PDB file of C-alpha atoms in Angstrom:
ATOM      1  CA  MET A   1      -0.140   0.167  -0.086  1.00 43.00           C
ATOM      2  CA  ALA A   2       1.938   2.991  -0.773  1.00 45.00           C
ATOM      3  CA  SER A   3       0.344   6.877   0.332  1.00 45.00           C
ATOM      4  CA  SER A   4       0.976  10.033  -1.903  1.00 43.00           C
ATOM      5  CA  ILE A   5       0.711  13.650  -0.638  1.00 43.00           C
ATOM      6  CA  PRO A   6       1.407  16.708  -3.064  1.00 45.00           C
ATOM      7  CA  GLY A   7       3.344  19.979  -2.231  1.00 46.00           C
ATOM      8  CA  GLY A   8       1.572  23.219  -2.773  1.00 44.00           C
ATOM      9  CA  SER A   9       3.576  25.587  -4.918  1.00 43.00           C
ATOM     10  CA  THR A  10       2.672  28.991  -5.303  1.00 44.00           C
ATOM     11  CA  ASN A  11       4.055  30.131  -8.522  1.00 49.00           C
ATOM     12  CA  GLY A  12       2.839  27.341 -10.940  1.00 54.00           C
ATOM     13  CA  ALA A  13       5.443  24.179 -10.539  1.00 54.00           C
ATOM     14  CA  PRO A  14       4.688  21.215  -9.422  1.00 57.00           C
ATOM     15  CA  GLY A  15       5.852  20.907  -5.784  1.00 60.00           C
ATOM     16  CA  PRO A  16       7.433  17.836  -3.657  1.00 59.00           C
ATOM     17  CA  VAL A  17       5.308  14.429  -3.990  1.00 63.00           C
ATOM     18  CA  ALA A  18       5.839  12.479  -0.604  1.00 59.00           C
ATOM     19  CA  ARG A  19       4.971   8.526  -0.743  1.00 60.00           C
ATOM     20  CA  ALA A  20       5.552   6.355   2.139  1.00 56.00           C
ATOM     21  CA  THR A  21       5.609   2.567   1.145  1.00 55.00           C
ATOM     22  CA  ARG A  22       4.068  -0.643   3.219  1.00 56.00           C
ATOM     23  CA  GLU A  23       4.878  -3.042   0.607  1.00 55.00           C
ATOM     24  CA  VAL A  24       3.732  -6.518   2.394  1.00 53.00           C
ATOM     25  CA  ALA A  25       5.129  -8.584  -1.160  1.00 56.00           C
ATOM     26  CA  ASN A  26       8.794  -6.938   0.213  1.00 58.00           C
ATOM     27  CA  ALA A  27       8.194  -6.003   3.237  1.00 59.00           C
ATOM     28  CA  GLU A  28       8.887  -2.492   2.415  1.00 66.00           C
ATOM     29  CA  ASN A  29       7.649   0.139   5.142  1.00 75.00           C
ATOM     30  CA  ASN A  30      10.119   3.118   3.572  1.00 80.00           C
ATOM     31  CA  LEU A  31       9.715   6.859   2.722  1.00 81.00           C
ATOM     32  CA  ILE A  32       9.932   8.548  -0.618  1.00 83.00           C
ATOM     33  CA  VAL A  33       9.603  12.345  -1.063  1.00 83.00           C
ATOM     34  CA  GLU A  34      10.087  12.839  -5.371  1.00 84.00           C
ATOM     35  CA  GLY A  35      11.102  16.778  -6.068  1.00 83.00           C
ATOM     36  CA  ALA A  36      11.533  18.272  -9.209  1.00 83.00           C
ATOM     37  CA  GLU A  37      15.067  18.304  -7.950  1.00 87.00           C
ATOM     38  CA  ALA A  38      15.989  15.278  -6.581  1.00 89.00           C
ATOM     39  CA  THR A  39      14.530  12.302  -4.584  1.00 90.00           C
ATOM     40  CA  LEU A  40      14.870  11.141  -1.107  1.00 88.00           C
ATOM     41  CA  VAL A  41      14.859   7.939   0.247  1.00 88.00           C
ATOM     42  CA  THR A  42      15.237   5.810   3.448  1.00 87.00           C
ATOM     43  CA  SER A  43      14.778   2.650   4.464  1.00 86.00           C
ATOM     44  CA  ALA A  44      13.225   0.678   5.914  1.00 80.00           C
ATOM     45  CA  LEU A  45      11.455   2.745   9.102  1.00 75.00           C
ATOM     46  CA  ARG A  46       9.911   0.338  11.285  1.00 74.00           C
ATOM     47  CA  PHE A  47      11.807  -3.513  12.259  1.00 75.00           C
ATOM     48  CA  ALA A  48      15.909  -2.103  11.125  1.00 79.00           C
ATOM     49  CA  PRO A  49      18.876  -2.408  12.753  1.00 84.00           C
ATOM     50  CA  GLU A  50      19.730   0.738  11.085  1.00 88.00           C
ATOM     51  CA  HIS A  51      17.989   3.401   9.321  1.00 87.00           C
ATOM     52  CA  VAL A  52      19.014   4.874   5.509  1.00 91.00           C
ATOM     53  CA  VAL A  53      18.590   7.924   4.229  1.00 92.00           C
ATOM     54  CA  ARG A  54      19.988   8.538   0.337  1.00 94.00           C
ATOM     55  CA  VAL A  55      19.361  11.277  -1.705  1.00 94.00           C
ATOM     56  CA  ARG A  56      19.245  10.719  -5.947  1.00 94.00           C
ATOM     57  CA  ASP A  57      20.403  14.305  -7.429  1.00 94.00           C
ATOM     58  CA  ARG A  58      21.702  14.977 -11.013  1.00 94.00           C
ATOM     59  CA  ALA A  59      25.465  14.602  -9.235  1.00 95.00           C
ATOM     60  CA  GLY A  60      24.466  11.097  -8.438  1.00 96.00           C
ATOM     61  CA  THR A  61      23.666   9.644  -5.081  1.00 96.00           C
ATOM     62  CA  THR A  62      24.592  10.353  -1.472  1.00 96.00           C
ATOM     63  CA  GLU A  63      24.210   8.063   1.808  1.00 96.00           C
ATOM     64  CA  GLU A  64      23.936   8.614   4.802  1.00 94.00           C
ATOM     65  CA  ARG A  65      23.232   5.997   8.087  1.00 94.00           C
ATOM     66  CA  PHE A  66      21.543   6.689  10.991  1.00 88.00           C
ATOM     67  CA  PRO A  67      21.443   4.110  13.919  1.00 88.00           C
ATOM     68  CA  ALA A  68      17.810   3.135  14.611  1.00 83.00           C
ATOM     69  CA  SER A  69      16.827   4.202  18.111  1.00 82.00           C
ATOM     70  CA  PRO A  70      14.685   2.288  20.476  1.00 83.00           C
ATOM     71  CA  ALA A  71      11.192   4.743  20.429  1.00 78.00           C
ATOM     72  CA  TYR A  72       9.350   2.134  18.600  1.00 73.00           C
ATOM     73  CA  ALA A  73       9.917  -1.057  20.875  1.00 78.00           C
ATOM     74  CA  LEU A  74       9.399   1.201  23.862  1.00 82.00           C
ATOM     75  CA  GLU A  75       5.685   2.889  22.179  1.00 81.00           C
ATOM     76  CA  ILE A  76       4.734  -1.264  21.594  1.00 82.00           C
ATOM     77  CA  ARG A  77       5.840  -1.510  25.326  1.00 86.00           C
ATOM     78  CA  ALA A  78       4.079   1.009  26.562  1.00 86.00           C
ATOM     79  CA  PHE A  79       0.828   0.064  24.269  1.00 84.00           C
ATOM     80  CA  GLU A  80       1.489  -2.729  25.744  1.00 89.00           C
ATOM     81  CA  GLY A  81       1.410  -1.582  30.040  1.00 89.00           C
ATOM     82  CA  GLU A  82      -1.440   0.867  28.737  1.00 85.00           C
ATOM     83  CA  LEU A  83      -3.433  -2.455  27.295  1.00 88.00           C
ATOM     84  CA  HIS A  84      -3.141  -3.856  31.086  1.00 91.00           C
ATOM     85  CA  GLY A  85      -4.381  -0.577  32.605  1.00 89.00           C
ATOM     86  CA  GLU A  86      -0.863   0.800  33.030  1.00 90.00           C
ATOM     87  CA  ARG A  87      -0.707   4.164  32.388  1.00 84.00           C
ATOM     88  CA  SER A  88       2.042   5.881  30.280  1.00 81.00           C
ATOM     89  CA  LEU A  89       4.102   8.594  29.438  1.00 79.00           C
ATOM     90  CA  LEU A  90       2.941   9.165  25.831  1.00 76.00           C
ATOM     91  CA  PRO A  91       0.683  11.837  24.294  1.00 80.00           C
ATOM     92  CA  ASP A  92      -3.071  10.504  24.245  1.00 79.00           C
ATOM     93  CA  GLY A  93      -5.602  11.098  21.561  1.00 83.00           C
ATOM     94  CA  GLU A  94      -6.525  14.805  23.597  1.00 86.00           C
ATOM     95  CA  ASP A  95      -3.414  15.796  23.702  1.00 87.00           C
ATOM     96  CA  SER A  96      -3.176  15.207  19.779  1.00 87.00           C
ATOM     97  CA  MET A  97      -6.312  16.934  19.633  1.00 90.00           C
ATOM     98  CA  ARG A  98      -4.855  19.901  21.800  1.00 90.00           C
ATOM     99  CA  THR A  99      -1.749  20.015  19.552  1.00 90.00           C
ATOM    100  CA  VAL A 100      -3.433  20.053  16.625  1.00 91.00           C
ATOM    101  CA  ALA A 101      -5.624  23.069  17.711  1.00 91.00           C
ATOM    102  CA  VAL A 102      -2.500  25.224  18.918  1.00 92.00           C
ATOM    103  CA  THR A 103      -1.350  24.275  15.308  1.00 91.00           C
ATOM    104  CA  GLN A 104      -3.594  25.730  13.894  1.00 91.00           C
ATOM    105  CA  ALA A 105      -4.028  28.705  15.930  1.00 91.00           C
ATOM    106  CA  VAL A 106      -0.471  28.944  15.380  1.00 92.00           C
ATOM    107  CA  LEU A 107      -0.739  29.091  11.294  1.00 91.00           C
ATOM    108  CA  GLN A 108      -4.314  31.101  11.559  1.00 91.00           C
ATOM    109  CA  ALA A 109      -2.019  33.651  13.567  1.00 91.00           C
ATOM    110  CA  ILE A 110       0.673  34.022  10.957  1.00 90.00           C
ATOM    111  CA  ASP A 111      -1.157  33.824   7.770  1.00 90.00           C
ATOM    112  CA  GLU A 112      -3.416  37.359   9.264  1.00 92.00           C
ATOM    113  CA  ARG A 113      -1.039  38.326  11.726  1.00 89.00           C
ATOM    114  CA  ARG A 114      -2.722  38.716  14.517  1.00 90.00           C
ATOM    115  CA  SER A 115      -3.335  36.438  18.212  1.00 90.00           C
ATOM    116  CA  VAL A 116      -5.598  34.261  17.311  1.00 89.00           C
ATOM    117  CA  ALA A 117      -7.011  32.098  20.538  1.00 89.00           C
ATOM    118  CA  VAL A 118      -6.913  28.403  20.820  1.00 90.00           C
ATOM    119  CA  SER A 119     -10.385  26.679  20.222  1.00 84.00           C
ATOM    120  CA  ALA A 120     -11.349  24.230  22.653  1.00 83.00           C
ATOM    121  CA  VAL A 121     -11.411  20.372  22.407  1.00 78.00           C
ATOM    122  CA  ALA A 122     -14.274  18.156  23.377  1.00 71.00           C
TER     123      ALA A 122
END
């Protein structure tokens, strides 16, 4: 399964496209960002001992490697704990909704050049 998010452009030229894949046939779960000048491709985003980021452009391909962090494993452990009644410190749905409300207010304030109240989250 692949998901694409087209990018916007202010000058009418096509913007970048981000594509995340989770392909069952070859077990990829990577990220691809295609731009007018270059393409960025990651290795698997989860269940990998290290992460690889490749940038392809007219000059060729450059590659950087990063050690994987235990973040995903820690999230799974916290989720399992929540299922057993233990409250984790990870944000929940309400926290996420508040974050979205604050982000929307910030963007509106920037666009309108004024202070904007953060809307209540139901």
